[in-house]
């Protein structure tokens, strides 16, 4: 059996609709526990490292929402287990969790789907509106973006995708 790597793919609700309709999730980049992340957070156990990668994927969903003004204001992270051959190392920077993906994520690889609850919509909308400024170094915008971390994403089994989209 090939080695599997857990990746966290930032997404939007419309991207979940693509996953359901086409059986694959587009995602050229994702987050995972990388050697650079392990080196940076040397005292963290596996669960803590996974949480860092997951949180970064949730943050990376904000620029996707900024780019798609019609998408519901809910961050989405898709957790998937992919063969190591499908995961490419990102640029090496101490602490980085970014990885490239060789292609779309097949629905059969999805382990779980994580989505903001509707009560996070106002904070997520505010963060999506200013995320580009935050990435450019605006401290006030970063404060708004950081406010989304007060909201934990809800967990859904991959089999619940149709129920999640129909809700």
PDB file of C-alpha atoms in Angstrom:
ATOM      1  CA  UNK A   1       0.000   0.000   0.000  1.00  0.00           C
ATOM      2  CA  UNK A   2       1.485   3.400  -0.952  1.00  0.00           C
ATOM      3  CA  UNK A   3       2.329   5.931   1.744  1.00  0.00           C
ATOM      4  CA  UNK A   4      -0.528   8.388   2.222  1.00  0.00           C
ATOM      5  CA  UNK A   5      -0.143  12.017   3.208  1.00  0.00           C
ATOM      6  CA  UNK A   6      -2.953  13.969   4.857  1.00  0.00           C
ATOM      7  CA  UNK A   7      -3.437  17.273   3.064  1.00  0.00           C
ATOM      8  CA  UNK A   8      -5.740  20.151   3.900  1.00  0.00           C
ATOM      9  CA  UNK A   9      -7.143  21.816   0.796  1.00  0.00           C
ATOM     10  CA  UNK A  10      -8.599  25.322   1.131  1.00  0.00           C
ATOM     11  CA  UNK A  11     -11.908  25.594  -0.691  1.00  0.00           C
ATOM     12  CA  UNK A  12     -15.277  27.318  -0.966  1.00  0.00           C
ATOM     13  CA  UNK A  13     -18.833  25.992  -0.981  1.00  0.00           C
ATOM     14  CA  UNK A  14     -19.005  26.266  -4.818  1.00  0.00           C
ATOM     15  CA  UNK A  15     -15.829  24.168  -4.993  1.00  0.00           C
ATOM     16  CA  UNK A  16     -17.632  21.520  -2.923  1.00  0.00           C
ATOM     17  CA  UNK A  17     -20.374  21.551  -5.562  1.00  0.00           C
ATOM     18  CA  UNK A  18     -17.687  20.795  -8.166  1.00  0.00           C
ATOM     19  CA  UNK A  19     -16.428  17.949  -5.983  1.00  0.00           C
ATOM     20  CA  UNK A  20     -19.929  16.461  -5.902  1.00  0.00           C
ATOM     21  CA  UNK A  21     -20.679  17.018  -9.599  1.00  0.00           C
ATOM     22  CA  UNK A  22     -17.326  16.041 -11.106  1.00  0.00           C
ATOM     23  CA  UNK A  23     -15.890  13.750  -8.439  1.00  0.00           C
ATOM     24  CA  UNK A  24     -12.753  15.847  -8.047  1.00  0.00           C
ATOM     25  CA  UNK A  25     -11.760  18.981  -6.191  1.00  0.00           C
ATOM     26  CA  UNK A  26      -9.554  21.470  -7.998  1.00  0.00           C
ATOM     27  CA  UNK A  27      -6.699  22.503  -5.786  1.00  0.00           C
ATOM     28  CA  UNK A  28      -3.237  23.239  -7.064  1.00  0.00           C
ATOM     29  CA  UNK A  29      -2.014  23.918  -3.518  1.00  0.00           C
ATOM     30  CA  UNK A  30      -2.756  22.607  -0.056  1.00  0.00           C
ATOM     31  CA  UNK A  31      -1.260  22.433   3.413  1.00  0.00           C
ATOM     32  CA  UNK A  32       0.293  19.455   5.173  1.00  0.00           C
ATOM     33  CA  UNK A  33       2.798  18.572   7.855  1.00  0.00           C
ATOM     34  CA  UNK A  34       6.029  19.260   5.977  1.00  0.00           C
ATOM     35  CA  UNK A  35       9.674  18.876   7.030  1.00  0.00           C
ATOM     36  CA  UNK A  36       9.876  22.698   7.225  1.00  0.00           C
ATOM     37  CA  UNK A  37       6.881  22.770   9.587  1.00  0.00           C
ATOM     38  CA  UNK A  38       8.361  19.980  11.739  1.00  0.00           C
ATOM     39  CA  UNK A  39      11.673  21.821  11.987  1.00  0.00           C
ATOM     40  CA  UNK A  40       9.982  25.110  12.932  1.00  0.00           C
ATOM     41  CA  UNK A  41       7.672  23.534  15.506  1.00  0.00           C
ATOM     42  CA  UNK A  42      10.079  20.892  16.795  1.00  0.00           C
ATOM     43  CA  UNK A  43       8.349  20.501  20.154  1.00  0.00           C
ATOM     44  CA  UNK A  44       4.891  19.953  18.658  1.00  0.00           C
ATOM     45  CA  UNK A  45       3.416  16.494  18.520  1.00  0.00           C
ATOM     46  CA  UNK A  46       1.751  15.134  15.385  1.00  0.00           C
ATOM     47  CA  UNK A  47      -1.702  16.374  16.400  1.00  0.00           C
ATOM     48  CA  UNK A  48      -0.418  19.921  16.997  1.00  0.00           C
ATOM     49  CA  UNK A  49       1.402  19.946  13.650  1.00  0.00           C
ATOM     50  CA  UNK A  50      -1.740  18.740  11.870  1.00  0.00           C
ATOM     51  CA  UNK A  51      -3.741  21.512  13.557  1.00  0.00           C
ATOM     52  CA  UNK A  52      -1.252  24.157  12.361  1.00  0.00           C
ATOM     53  CA  UNK A  53      -1.509  22.887   8.768  1.00  0.00           C
ATOM     54  CA  UNK A  54      -5.313  22.733   9.029  1.00  0.00           C
ATOM     55  CA  UNK A  55      -5.517  26.283  10.416  1.00  0.00           C
ATOM     56  CA  UNK A  56      -3.343  27.593   7.611  1.00  0.00           C
ATOM     57  CA  UNK A  57      -5.633  25.952   5.068  1.00  0.00           C
ATOM     58  CA  UNK A  58      -8.610  27.685   6.701  1.00  0.00           C
ATOM     59  CA  UNK A  59      -6.734  30.998   6.398  1.00  0.00           C
ATOM     60  CA  UNK A  60      -5.962  30.206   2.754  1.00  0.00           C
ATOM     61  CA  UNK A  61      -9.692  29.837   2.066  1.00  0.00           C
ATOM     62  CA  UNK A  62     -10.133  33.589   2.642  1.00  0.00           C
ATOM     63  CA  UNK A  63      -8.419  34.707  -0.607  1.00  0.00           C
ATOM     64  CA  UNK A  64     -10.604  32.185  -2.453  1.00  0.00           C
ATOM     65  CA  UNK A  65     -13.680  33.845  -0.946  1.00  0.00           C
ATOM     66  CA  UNK A  66     -12.285  37.275  -1.831  1.00  0.00           C
ATOM     67  CA  UNK A  67     -11.970  36.121  -5.459  1.00  0.00           C
ATOM     68  CA  UNK A  68     -15.510  34.652  -5.561  1.00  0.00           C
ATOM     69  CA  UNK A  69     -17.898  37.291  -4.289  1.00  0.00           C
ATOM     70  CA  UNK A  70     -20.889  35.014  -4.963  1.00  0.00           C
ATOM     71  CA  UNK A  71     -19.640  32.199  -2.704  1.00  0.00           C
ATOM     72  CA  UNK A  72     -21.282  31.873   0.705  1.00  0.00           C
ATOM     73  CA  UNK A  73     -19.070  33.516   3.311  1.00  0.00           C
ATOM     74  CA  UNK A  74     -17.941  30.260   4.891  1.00  0.00           C
ATOM     75  CA  UNK A  75     -14.395  28.949   4.916  1.00  0.00           C
ATOM     76  CA  UNK A  76     -14.027  25.366   3.744  1.00  0.00           C
ATOM     77  CA  UNK A  77     -11.160  22.932   4.275  1.00  0.00           C
ATOM     78  CA  UNK A  78     -11.169  19.495   2.673  1.00  0.00           C
ATOM     79  CA  UNK A  79      -9.014  16.913   4.447  1.00  0.00           C
ATOM     80  CA  UNK A  80      -7.778  14.264   2.050  1.00  0.00           C
ATOM     81  CA  UNK A  81      -5.352  11.360   2.139  1.00  0.00           C
ATOM     82  CA  UNK A  82      -3.267  11.303  -1.032  1.00  0.00           C
ATOM     83  CA  UNK A  83      -0.413   9.096  -2.189  1.00  0.00           C
ATOM     84  CA  UNK A  84       2.969  10.711  -1.543  1.00  0.00           C
ATOM     85  CA  UNK A  85       3.508  10.800  -5.321  1.00  0.00           C
ATOM     86  CA  UNK A  86       0.548  13.217  -5.646  1.00  0.00           C
ATOM     87  CA  UNK A  87       1.973  15.711  -3.132  1.00  0.00           C
ATOM     88  CA  UNK A  88       4.836  17.972  -4.148  1.00  0.00           C
ATOM     89  CA  UNK A  89       6.952  19.939  -1.699  1.00  0.00           C
ATOM     90  CA  UNK A  90       6.347  23.669  -1.697  1.00  0.00           C
ATOM     91  CA  UNK A  91       9.101  26.224  -1.462  1.00  0.00           C
ATOM     92  CA  UNK A  92      11.250  25.485   1.553  1.00  0.00           C
ATOM     93  CA  UNK A  93      10.791  28.206   4.120  1.00  0.00           C
ATOM     94  CA  UNK A  94      11.117  27.470   7.805  1.00  0.00           C
ATOM     95  CA  UNK A  95       7.642  26.792   9.181  1.00  0.00           C
ATOM     96  CA  UNK A  96       5.924  26.470   5.805  1.00  0.00           C
ATOM     97  CA  UNK A  97       3.119  23.941   5.456  1.00  0.00           C
ATOM     98  CA  UNK A  98       2.391  24.654   1.791  1.00  0.00           C
ATOM     99  CA  UNK A  99       2.509  21.761  -0.667  1.00  0.00           C
ATOM    100  CA  UNK A 100       1.611  21.425  -4.332  1.00  0.00           C
ATOM    101  CA  UNK A 101      -0.768  18.832  -5.663  1.00  0.00           C
ATOM    102  CA  UNK A 102      -0.098  16.854  -8.835  1.00  0.00           C
ATOM    103  CA  UNK A 103      -3.751  17.129  -9.835  1.00  0.00           C
ATOM    104  CA  UNK A 104      -7.291  17.443  -8.559  1.00  0.00           C
ATOM    105  CA  UNK A 105      -8.252  15.644  -5.354  1.00  0.00           C
ATOM    106  CA  UNK A 106     -10.534  12.663  -6.086  1.00  0.00           C
ATOM    107  CA  UNK A 107     -13.626  12.372  -3.924  1.00  0.00           C
ATOM    108  CA  UNK A 108     -12.533   8.877  -2.836  1.00  0.00           C
ATOM    109  CA  UNK A 109      -9.485  10.467  -1.112  1.00  0.00           C
ATOM    110  CA  UNK A 110     -11.588  12.860   0.984  1.00  0.00           C
ATOM    111  CA  UNK A 111     -11.462  11.993   4.668  1.00  0.00           C
ATOM    112  CA  UNK A 112     -13.532  14.892   6.000  1.00  0.00           C
ATOM    113  CA  UNK A 113     -14.957  18.279   5.112  1.00  0.00           C
ATOM    114  CA  UNK A 114     -14.731  21.239   7.472  1.00  0.00           C
ATOM    115  CA  UNK A 115     -17.006  24.269   7.047  1.00  0.00           C
ATOM    116  CA  UNK A 116     -17.711  27.402   9.045  1.00  0.00           C
ATOM    117  CA  UNK A 117     -21.087  27.459  10.735  1.00  0.00           C
ATOM    118  CA  UNK A 118     -23.524  30.116   9.489  1.00  0.00           C
ATOM    119  CA  UNK A 119     -22.892  32.231  12.620  1.00  0.00           C
ATOM    120  CA  UNK A 120     -19.328  32.880  11.381  1.00  0.00           C
ATOM    121  CA  UNK A 121     -20.543  34.481   8.135  1.00  0.00           C
ATOM    122  CA  UNK A 122     -20.208  38.123   9.224  1.00  0.00           C
ATOM    123  CA  UNK A 123     -16.655  37.695  10.526  1.00  0.00           C
ATOM    124  CA  UNK A 124     -15.648  35.630   7.479  1.00  0.00           C
ATOM    125  CA  UNK A 125     -17.175  38.203   5.111  1.00  0.00           C
ATOM    126  CA  UNK A 126     -15.267  41.012   6.818  1.00  0.00           C
ATOM    127  CA  UNK A 127     -12.030  39.021   6.657  1.00  0.00           C
ATOM    128  CA  UNK A 128     -12.497  38.048   3.002  1.00  0.00           C
ATOM    129  CA  UNK A 129     -13.033  41.706   2.142  1.00  0.00           C
ATOM    130  CA  UNK A 130      -9.663  42.755   3.616  1.00  0.00           C
ATOM    131  CA  UNK A 131      -7.526  39.622   3.232  1.00  0.00           C
ATOM    132  CA  UNK A 132      -5.501  41.059   0.346  1.00  0.00           C
ATOM    133  CA  UNK A 133      -4.601  44.090   2.460  1.00  0.00           C
ATOM    134  CA  UNK A 134      -3.679  41.801   5.357  1.00  0.00           C
ATOM    135  CA  UNK A 135      -1.383  39.794   3.093  1.00  0.00           C
ATOM    136  CA  UNK A 136       0.240  43.084   2.024  1.00  0.00           C
ATOM    137  CA  UNK A 137       1.049  43.894   5.662  1.00  0.00           C
ATOM    138  CA  UNK A 138      -1.883  46.046   6.833  1.00  0.00           C
ATOM    139  CA  UNK A 139      -2.102  45.448  10.603  1.00  0.00           C
ATOM    140  CA  UNK A 140      -5.748  46.550  10.899  1.00  0.00           C
ATOM    141  CA  UNK A 141      -6.753  44.188   8.109  1.00  0.00           C
ATOM    142  CA  UNK A 142      -4.752  41.392   9.769  1.00  0.00           C
ATOM    143  CA  UNK A 143      -6.669  41.996  13.004  1.00  0.00           C
ATOM    144  CA  UNK A 144      -9.926  41.466  11.079  1.00  0.00           C
ATOM    145  CA  UNK A 145      -8.578  38.314   9.428  1.00  0.00           C
ATOM    146  CA  UNK A 146      -7.386  36.980  12.785  1.00  0.00           C
ATOM    147  CA  UNK A 147     -10.941  37.386  14.090  1.00  0.00           C
ATOM    148  CA  UNK A 148     -12.006  34.364  12.042  1.00  0.00           C
ATOM    149  CA  UNK A 149      -9.865  32.172  14.279  1.00  0.00           C
ATOM    150  CA  UNK A 150     -12.508  32.621  16.983  1.00  0.00           C
ATOM    151  CA  UNK A 151     -14.688  30.285  14.885  1.00  0.00           C
ATOM    152  CA  UNK A 152     -13.981  26.563  14.763  1.00  0.00           C
ATOM    153  CA  UNK A 153     -14.908  24.881  11.513  1.00  0.00           C
ATOM    154  CA  UNK A 154     -17.569  22.186  11.784  1.00  0.00           C
ATOM    155  CA  UNK A 155     -16.608  18.613  10.838  1.00  0.00           C
ATOM    156  CA  UNK A 156     -18.511  16.570   8.258  1.00  0.00           C
ATOM    157  CA  UNK A 157     -17.838  13.051   7.071  1.00  0.00           C
ATOM    158  CA  UNK A 158     -17.143  12.835   3.338  1.00  0.00           C
ATOM    159  CA  UNK A 159     -20.409  10.892   2.908  1.00  0.00           C
ATOM    160  CA  UNK A 160     -22.295  13.972   4.167  1.00  0.00           C
ATOM    161  CA  UNK A 161     -21.279  16.121   1.161  1.00  0.00           C
ATOM    162  CA  UNK A 162     -24.740  15.939  -0.488  1.00  0.00           C
ATOM    163  CA  UNK A 163     -26.475  16.810   2.793  1.00  0.00           C
ATOM    164  CA  UNK A 164     -24.069  19.691   3.382  1.00  0.00           C
ATOM    165  CA  UNK A 165     -24.670  21.155  -0.080  1.00  0.00           C
ATOM    166  CA  UNK A 166     -28.429  20.684   0.052  1.00  0.00           C
ATOM    167  CA  UNK A 167     -28.711  22.480   3.414  1.00  0.00           C
TER     168      UNK A 167
END
